[in-house]
Amino acid sequence: MFESLTYKLQETFKRLRGKGKLTEKDVDEALREVRLALLEADVNFKVVKSFITSVKDKAIGQEVLSSLTPGQLVIKIVHNELINLMGGSQAKVNFAPHPPTVIMLVGLQGSGKTTTASKLANYLKGQGRKPLLVAADTQRPAAVKQLQVLGEGVGVPVFAMGERESPVKIARAAVSGASSRGCDVVIIDTAGRLHIDEELMAELADIKAAVNPHEILLVVDAMTGQDAVNVASSFNERLGLDGIILTKLDGDARGGAALSVKAVTGKPIKFVGVGEKASALEPFHPDRMASRILGMGDILSLIEKAEAAMDVREAKKLQERLGASDFNFEDFIVQLRQVRKMGPLDELISMIPGLGSSKALKGLKVDEKEFSRIEAIINSMTPAERRNPSIIDGSRRRRIAKGSGTKIQDVNALLKQFEQVRKLMKQAGAIERGARRGGLSLPFFR
Amino acid sequence: MKGLNLNLFSRLKQGLAKTRDGLVGRIQIIVRGKDKVDDALISEIEEVLIEADVGVKTTERILERLRENAREMRIVSPDALIELLKSELAAELGQEEPGGLTLAPGTTTVIMVVGVNGTGKTTTAGKLAYKLRQEGKRVILGAADTFRAAAIEQLEIWGNRAGAEVIRHQEGSDPAAVAYDAIQAAKSRGADVLIIDTAGRLHTKSNLMEELKKVRRVINREIPGAPHEVLLTLDATAGQNAIAQARIFTDAVGVTGIALTKLDGTAKGGVIISIRDELGVPVKLIGIGEGLDDLRDFAPREFVEALFAGMGEG
């Protein structure tokens, strides 16, 4: 998408350039493409409109008209403007000067409040806090049980009073008892509700009045469309939000809702949910979100993922080995495992700029099983064979194939690929860069 | 049926009246202020459609056709133009087709409920069980969402409400095994319908999509021709990503219809027009609340009528 947007813009300007001089009208034409891109990313119609107006002013001021690469300049301006709009840098949780800090999660049904509550508890626990989860969703069947199970999973106590008590009473009791339980943060999970449901919105206001939360966070599904503005502004008007948590960002939604909710509430996006695991809650990065909305991919998250998955000492050892001429299967399997630790391959690919939505990759299937097969083959080698693959002759190949439950052709293919990788490693220059990013290269991706 | 439609009609109208900002009200305001069809009117309709999540491309296509037809039919009044738009949209959404679910005669009809996280699969499965029970069917629910904490308990509560037995395993067990047992139970009890609730999964997670394919394969192996319906639950608040969801779930497990949920909010679910256009997948059911009977057959004409219902009444 980003590539196609850049391309389209460049084409537009190229065509216009033939006329000799660019005019304001020409810039308008280019911005039409930007508008389409934003609308396809689900940014709200009105938000797009005002955004385009503000970009246009900036674009004209910045001499796009006389630039040699007006297409790229427009992209840069749009990108920067998106970052500005979503709040320059990441925001933090407001902690109360006198504990407990009370955090209340609100939102529509199915936006991910309960899951997010446990992730947030896990995150705060990791920062040395002592959170208490509160099951105040008495509406959805088994929501209390769900929070209890999730709380147990992350080792955080859950305060529950069943499904018959009023949420206001539950919240009040939880907050007043938090300190005596040794908890300094109280996270209240509330029932999902429609922003136009008067009765239930009044209930939230009652909870707020009863426990005075320090943070009221709206949980928003990243896949939300145009309606995000209605939802966010209703919740904000009624409760006075302190921030937003964007969930399900591990999908392929472009997430224009992020821009919409920020624009209508003015409240920062504090966290994003990026997976099913308890640890899959991250601080929000406006620059990455801007790239994503424009379809630029998310190379920063990819690098961060690589860093998180890599054992530093192991990576350093591997670096040294990568340059060595006797790079062998033992090094290789370390590398392979590190790549796998980063997550499902197609998830990684979707973060690489240009690859995520490229047509060429549409038919391509990343076979996770292929990894297991390669690992099985290497595991079926003797230590001597791993260290010195050149001794692997015909009968050893047959044995390895048998041992790993693969065909001899698979073993042959692996050996051949390995040899190619080794040659590549040896090449000077490649070593320098390869060593730095050693764990990142994906030699067996095809 | 007529009573139901009327009921639906008024429910939807109620929902829309609450919003004030709804498609109906908006177009009404637009039309009121105009006495002729011009570019300004068209661009205001464009805004309404895009804000209903119809999507830019589909909106452009709709408007182009509307303009053409308006010219051909020499439509000059805004009211007539809206009327034309309504009937075109209804036709596009399958007005002439029989709505609702296809039940297999003489065997257990198997319905799989699939979708991304938080779209309302379990709730839809529960409400669907109740709906079919009301029609006198013997219904069994299969709790194949073994992943989400307490999803099984949630379905059991719905099973109790609906009067349908729930076949379950432990949390974390193989969903295909649950499906298998549910089928055996359905067969031996002579159930008319088996509804299998599956775990929510993002369409981008290929390993989870493989798991879903396996569930489907098991169902198909045990009852040839099954699953007879694969319902994709789609959140009405979803934007353009819903198209990708529909496409990938259809490729993986052959979606036969959409259950459009949470239509009682202010979201319009306009993306279903693009899905219908691109993939040919029809909407079969709509969810309009959390009550037992808040699941209805999708009726395109009533749906579109309800959207535009406020127009004549002010």
PDB file of C-alpha atoms in Angstrom, chain B residues 108-271:
ATOM      1  CA  THR B 108     -28.140 -33.499  11.378  1.00  0.00           C
ATOM      2  CA  THR B 109     -27.479 -30.033  10.043  1.00  0.00           C
ATOM      3  CA  VAL B 110     -24.054 -28.945  11.184  1.00  0.00           C
ATOM      4  CA  ILE B 111     -23.422 -25.226  11.589  1.00  0.00           C
ATOM      5  CA  MET B 112     -19.929 -23.985  12.297  1.00  0.00           C
ATOM      6  CA  VAL B 113     -19.530 -20.538  13.824  1.00  0.00           C
ATOM      7  CA  VAL B 114     -16.210 -18.880  13.021  1.00  0.00           C
ATOM      8  CA  GLY B 115     -14.679 -15.416  13.203  1.00  0.00           C
ATOM      9  CA  VAL B 116     -12.033 -13.159  14.695  1.00  0.00           C
ATOM     10  CA  ASN B 117     -11.846 -12.492  18.428  1.00  0.00           C
ATOM     11  CA  GLY B 118     -14.638 -10.545  20.057  1.00  0.00           C
ATOM     12  CA  THR B 119     -17.091 -10.542  17.165  1.00  0.00           C
ATOM     13  CA  GLY B 120     -19.705 -12.511  19.104  1.00  0.00           C
ATOM     14  CA  LYS B 121     -19.359 -16.158  18.122  1.00  0.00           C
ATOM     15  CA  THR B 122     -20.400 -17.664  21.451  1.00  0.00           C
ATOM     16  CA  THR B 123     -23.291 -15.258  21.877  1.00  0.00           C
ATOM     17  CA  THR B 124     -24.442 -15.902  18.311  1.00  0.00           C
ATOM     18  CA  ALA B 125     -24.180 -19.672  18.792  1.00  0.00           C
ATOM     19  CA  GLY B 126     -26.289 -19.382  21.951  1.00  0.00           C
ATOM     20  CA  LYS B 127     -28.925 -17.163  20.382  1.00  0.00           C
ATOM     21  CA  LEU B 128     -29.032 -19.348  17.280  1.00  0.00           C
ATOM     22  CA  ALA B 129     -29.616 -22.412  19.454  1.00  0.00           C
ATOM     23  CA  TYR B 130     -32.537 -20.628  21.087  1.00  0.00           C
ATOM     24  CA  LYS B 131     -33.955 -19.506  17.744  1.00  0.00           C
ATOM     25  CA  LEU B 132     -33.860 -23.038  16.363  1.00  0.00           C
ATOM     26  CA  ARG B 133     -35.325 -24.452  19.583  1.00  0.00           C
ATOM     27  CA  GLN B 134     -38.217 -22.019  19.199  1.00  0.00           C
ATOM     28  CA  GLU B 135     -38.762 -23.470  15.747  1.00  0.00           C
ATOM     29  CA  GLY B 136     -39.072 -26.878  17.385  1.00  0.00           C
ATOM     30  CA  LYS B 137     -35.655 -28.206  16.465  1.00  0.00           C
ATOM     31  CA  ARG B 138     -33.507 -30.499  18.597  1.00  0.00           C
ATOM     32  CA  VAL B 139     -30.267 -28.616  19.039  1.00  0.00           C
ATOM     33  CA  ILE B 140     -26.850 -29.574  20.374  1.00  0.00           C
ATOM     34  CA  LEU B 141     -24.016 -27.130  20.970  1.00  0.00           C
ATOM     35  CA  GLY B 142     -20.365 -28.125  20.565  1.00  0.00           C
ATOM     36  CA  ALA B 143     -17.918 -26.125  22.692  1.00  0.00           C
ATOM     37  CA  ALA B 144     -14.926 -26.171  20.361  1.00  0.00           C
ATOM     38  CA  ASP B 145     -13.562 -22.891  21.690  1.00  0.00           C
ATOM     39  CA  THR B 146     -11.141 -24.609  23.997  1.00  0.00           C
ATOM     40  CA  PHE B 147      -8.721 -21.688  23.965  1.00  0.00           C
ATOM     41  CA  ARG B 148     -10.324 -18.644  25.566  1.00  0.00           C
ATOM     42  CA  ALA B 149     -10.616 -18.778  29.317  1.00  0.00           C
ATOM     43  CA  ALA B 150     -14.167 -19.598  30.415  1.00  0.00           C
ATOM     44  CA  ALA B 151     -15.511 -19.756  26.861  1.00  0.00           C
ATOM     45  CA  ILE B 152     -16.886 -23.215  27.600  1.00  0.00           C
ATOM     46  CA  GLU B 153     -18.714 -21.974  30.713  1.00  0.00           C
ATOM     47  CA  GLN B 154     -20.078 -19.065  28.708  1.00  0.00           C
ATOM     48  CA  LEU B 155     -21.515 -21.429  26.104  1.00  0.00           C
ATOM     49  CA  GLU B 156     -22.951 -23.681  28.813  1.00  0.00           C
ATOM     50  CA  ILE B 157     -24.858 -20.751  30.265  1.00  0.00           C
ATOM     51  CA  TRP B 158     -26.250 -20.021  26.811  1.00  0.00           C
ATOM     52  CA  GLY B 159     -27.066 -23.722  26.398  1.00  0.00           C
ATOM     53  CA  ASN B 160     -29.069 -23.617  29.611  1.00  0.00           C
ATOM     54  CA  ARG B 161     -30.944 -20.543  28.511  1.00  0.00           C
ATOM     55  CA  ALA B 162     -31.699 -21.989  25.106  1.00  0.00           C
ATOM     56  CA  GLY B 163     -32.488 -25.502  26.261  1.00  0.00           C
ATOM     57  CA  ALA B 164     -29.717 -27.132  24.248  1.00  0.00           C
ATOM     58  CA  GLU B 165     -27.233 -29.703  25.463  1.00  0.00           C
ATOM     59  CA  VAL B 166     -23.587 -28.631  25.359  1.00  0.00           C
ATOM     60  CA  ILE B 167     -20.879 -31.136  24.434  1.00  0.00           C
ATOM     61  CA  ARG B 168     -17.605 -30.079  25.995  1.00  0.00           C
ATOM     62  CA  HIS B 169     -14.066 -31.118  26.791  1.00  0.00           C
ATOM     63  CA  GLN B 170     -11.479 -29.561  29.046  1.00  0.00           C
ATOM     64  CA  GLU B 171     -10.050 -26.143  28.279  1.00  0.00           C
ATOM     65  CA  GLY B 172      -6.984 -26.504  26.073  1.00  0.00           C
ATOM     66  CA  SER B 173      -8.078 -29.751  24.442  1.00  0.00           C
ATOM     67  CA  ASP B 174      -8.179 -30.365  20.701  1.00  0.00           C
ATOM     68  CA  PRO B 175     -11.127 -28.531  19.134  1.00  0.00           C
ATOM     69  CA  ALA B 176     -11.372 -31.146  16.381  1.00  0.00           C
ATOM     70  CA  ALA B 177     -11.858 -33.811  19.047  1.00  0.00           C
ATOM     71  CA  VAL B 178     -14.677 -31.765  20.581  1.00  0.00           C
ATOM     72  CA  ALA B 179     -16.271 -31.470  17.146  1.00  0.00           C
ATOM     73  CA  TYR B 180     -15.962 -35.235  16.690  1.00  0.00           C
ATOM     74  CA  ASP B 181     -17.620 -36.002  20.024  1.00  0.00           C
ATOM     75  CA  ALA B 182     -20.316 -33.416  19.396  1.00  0.00           C
ATOM     76  CA  ILE B 183     -21.135 -35.107  16.090  1.00  0.00           C
ATOM     77  CA  GLN B 184     -21.336 -38.536  17.701  1.00  0.00           C
ATOM     78  CA  ALA B 185     -23.620 -37.116  20.397  1.00  0.00           C
ATOM     79  CA  ALA B 186     -25.769 -35.348  17.800  1.00  0.00           C
ATOM     80  CA  LYS B 187     -26.084 -38.557  15.799  1.00  0.00           C
ATOM     81  CA  SER B 188     -26.978 -40.765  18.733  1.00  0.00           C
ATOM     82  CA  ARG B 189     -29.510 -38.288  20.111  1.00  0.00           C
ATOM     83  CA  GLY B 190     -30.981 -37.690  16.668  1.00  0.00           C
ATOM     84  CA  ALA B 191     -30.425 -33.954  16.878  1.00  0.00           C
ATOM     85  CA  ASP B 192     -31.723 -31.797  14.047  1.00  0.00           C
ATOM     86  CA  VAL B 193     -29.005 -29.214  14.356  1.00  0.00           C
ATOM     87  CA  LEU B 194     -25.483 -29.186  15.759  1.00  0.00           C
ATOM     88  CA  ILE B 195     -23.920 -25.767  16.285  1.00  0.00           C
ATOM     89  CA  ILE B 196     -20.174 -25.744  16.767  1.00  0.00           C
ATOM     90  CA  ASP B 197     -18.692 -22.715  18.495  1.00  0.00           C
ATOM     91  CA  THR B 198     -15.023 -22.175  17.649  1.00  0.00           C
ATOM     92  CA  ALA B 199     -12.316 -20.037  19.197  1.00  0.00           C
ATOM     93  CA  GLY B 200     -11.848 -16.512  17.910  1.00  0.00           C
ATOM     94  CA  ARG B 201      -8.789 -16.184  15.739  1.00  0.00           C
ATOM     95  CA  LEU B 202      -7.261 -13.475  13.648  1.00  0.00           C
ATOM     96  CA  HIS B 203      -7.385 -14.476  10.009  1.00  0.00           C
ATOM     97  CA  THR B 204      -3.683 -13.658   9.716  1.00  0.00           C
ATOM     98  CA  LYS B 205      -2.584 -16.458  12.042  1.00  0.00           C
ATOM     99  CA  SER B 206      -2.053 -19.297   9.624  1.00  0.00           C
ATOM    100  CA  ASN B 207      -1.519 -21.944  12.295  1.00  0.00           C
ATOM    101  CA  LEU B 208      -4.900 -21.149  13.852  1.00  0.00           C
ATOM    102  CA  MET B 209      -6.546 -21.172  10.446  1.00  0.00           C
ATOM    103  CA  GLU B 210      -5.055 -24.617   9.874  1.00  0.00           C
ATOM    104  CA  GLU B 211      -6.591 -25.751  13.148  1.00  0.00           C
ATOM    105  CA  LEU B 212      -9.956 -24.504  11.928  1.00  0.00           C
ATOM    106  CA  LYS B 213      -9.573 -26.374   8.642  1.00  0.00           C
ATOM    107  CA  LYS B 214      -8.946 -29.507  10.627  1.00  0.00           C
ATOM    108  CA  VAL B 215     -12.190 -29.047  12.563  1.00  0.00           C
ATOM    109  CA  ARG B 216     -13.980 -28.679   9.263  1.00  0.00           C
ATOM    110  CA  ARG B 217     -12.336 -31.795   7.839  1.00  0.00           C
ATOM    111  CA  VAL B 218     -13.385 -33.852  10.839  1.00  0.00           C
ATOM    112  CA  ILE B 219     -16.963 -32.650  10.530  1.00  0.00           C
ATOM    113  CA  ASN B 220     -16.995 -33.420   6.835  1.00  0.00           C
ATOM    114  CA  ARG B 221     -15.560 -36.876   7.365  1.00  0.00           C
ATOM    115  CA  GLU B 222     -18.200 -37.780   9.950  1.00  0.00           C
ATOM    116  CA  ILE B 223     -21.172 -36.355   8.101  1.00  0.00           C
ATOM    117  CA  PRO B 224     -20.788 -36.098   4.326  1.00  0.00           C
ATOM    118  CA  GLY B 225     -21.952 -32.716   3.083  1.00  0.00           C
ATOM    119  CA  ALA B 226     -21.383 -31.127   6.467  1.00  0.00           C
ATOM    120  CA  PRO B 227     -20.858 -28.485   7.698  1.00  0.00           C
ATOM    121  CA  HIS B 228     -23.983 -27.296   5.932  1.00  0.00           C
ATOM    122  CA  GLU B 229     -23.453 -23.755   7.074  1.00  0.00           C
ATOM    123  CA  VAL B 230     -20.237 -22.000   8.027  1.00  0.00           C
ATOM    124  CA  LEU B 231     -21.251 -18.735   9.637  1.00  0.00           C
ATOM    125  CA  LEU B 232     -18.720 -15.945   9.884  1.00  0.00           C
ATOM    126  CA  THR B 233     -19.556 -13.564  12.695  1.00  0.00           C
ATOM    127  CA  LEU B 234     -18.713 -10.037  11.701  1.00  0.00           C
ATOM    128  CA  ASP B 235     -18.808  -7.108  14.086  1.00  0.00           C
ATOM    129  CA  ALA B 236     -20.925  -4.293  12.622  1.00  0.00           C
ATOM    130  CA  THR B 237     -18.384  -1.810  13.961  1.00  0.00           C
ATOM    131  CA  ALA B 238     -15.647  -3.366  11.809  1.00  0.00           C
ATOM    132  CA  GLY B 239     -14.133  -1.328   9.036  1.00  0.00           C
ATOM    133  CA  GLN B 240     -12.538  -2.354   5.766  1.00  0.00           C
ATOM    134  CA  ASN B 241     -10.522  -5.124   7.425  1.00  0.00           C
ATOM    135  CA  ALA B 242     -13.739  -7.143   7.484  1.00  0.00           C
ATOM    136  CA  ILE B 243     -13.214  -7.793   3.762  1.00  0.00           C
ATOM    137  CA  ALA B 244      -9.867  -9.458   4.469  1.00  0.00           C
ATOM    138  CA  GLN B 245     -11.472 -11.438   7.278  1.00  0.00           C
ATOM    139  CA  ALA B 246     -14.263 -12.657   5.019  1.00  0.00           C
ATOM    140  CA  ARG B 247     -11.883 -13.478   2.192  1.00  0.00           C
ATOM    141  CA  ILE B 248      -9.449 -15.524   4.249  1.00  0.00           C
ATOM    142  CA  PHE B 249     -12.076 -17.366   6.290  1.00  0.00           C
ATOM    143  CA  THR B 250     -13.923 -18.172   3.065  1.00  0.00           C
ATOM    144  CA  ASP B 251     -10.761 -19.509   1.455  1.00  0.00           C
ATOM    145  CA  ALA B 252      -9.979 -21.601   4.516  1.00  0.00           C
ATOM    146  CA  VAL B 253     -13.318 -23.076   5.543  1.00  0.00           C
ATOM    147  CA  GLY B 254     -15.839 -22.044   2.895  1.00  0.00           C
ATOM    148  CA  VAL B 255     -17.980 -19.448   4.646  1.00  0.00           C
ATOM    149  CA  THR B 256     -21.611 -19.802   3.532  1.00  0.00           C
ATOM    150  CA  GLY B 257     -23.023 -16.786   5.276  1.00  0.00           C
ATOM    151  CA  ILE B 258     -22.387 -13.902   7.616  1.00  0.00           C
ATOM    152  CA  ALA B 259     -23.890 -13.195  10.993  1.00  0.00           C
ATOM    153  CA  LEU B 260     -23.635  -9.424  11.328  1.00  0.00           C
ATOM    154  CA  THR B 261     -23.493  -8.739  15.059  1.00  0.00           C
ATOM    155  CA  LYS B 262     -23.881  -5.673  17.283  1.00  0.00           C
ATOM    156  CA  LEU B 263     -26.137  -3.906  14.820  1.00  0.00           C
ATOM    157  CA  ASP B 264     -27.933  -2.279  17.715  1.00  0.00           C
ATOM    158  CA  GLY B 265     -25.199   0.323  18.111  1.00  0.00           C
ATOM    159  CA  THR B 266     -24.490   3.285  15.867  1.00  0.00           C
ATOM    160  CA  ALA B 267     -22.316   1.308  13.459  1.00  0.00           C
ATOM    161  CA  LYS B 268     -23.927   0.441  10.142  1.00  0.00           C
ATOM    162  CA  GLY B 269     -21.939  -2.557   8.972  1.00  0.00           C
ATOM    163  CA  GLY B 270     -21.859  -1.115   5.462  1.00  0.00           C
ATOM    164  CA  VAL B 271     -18.816  -3.224   4.664  1.00  0.00           C
TER     165      VAL B 271
END
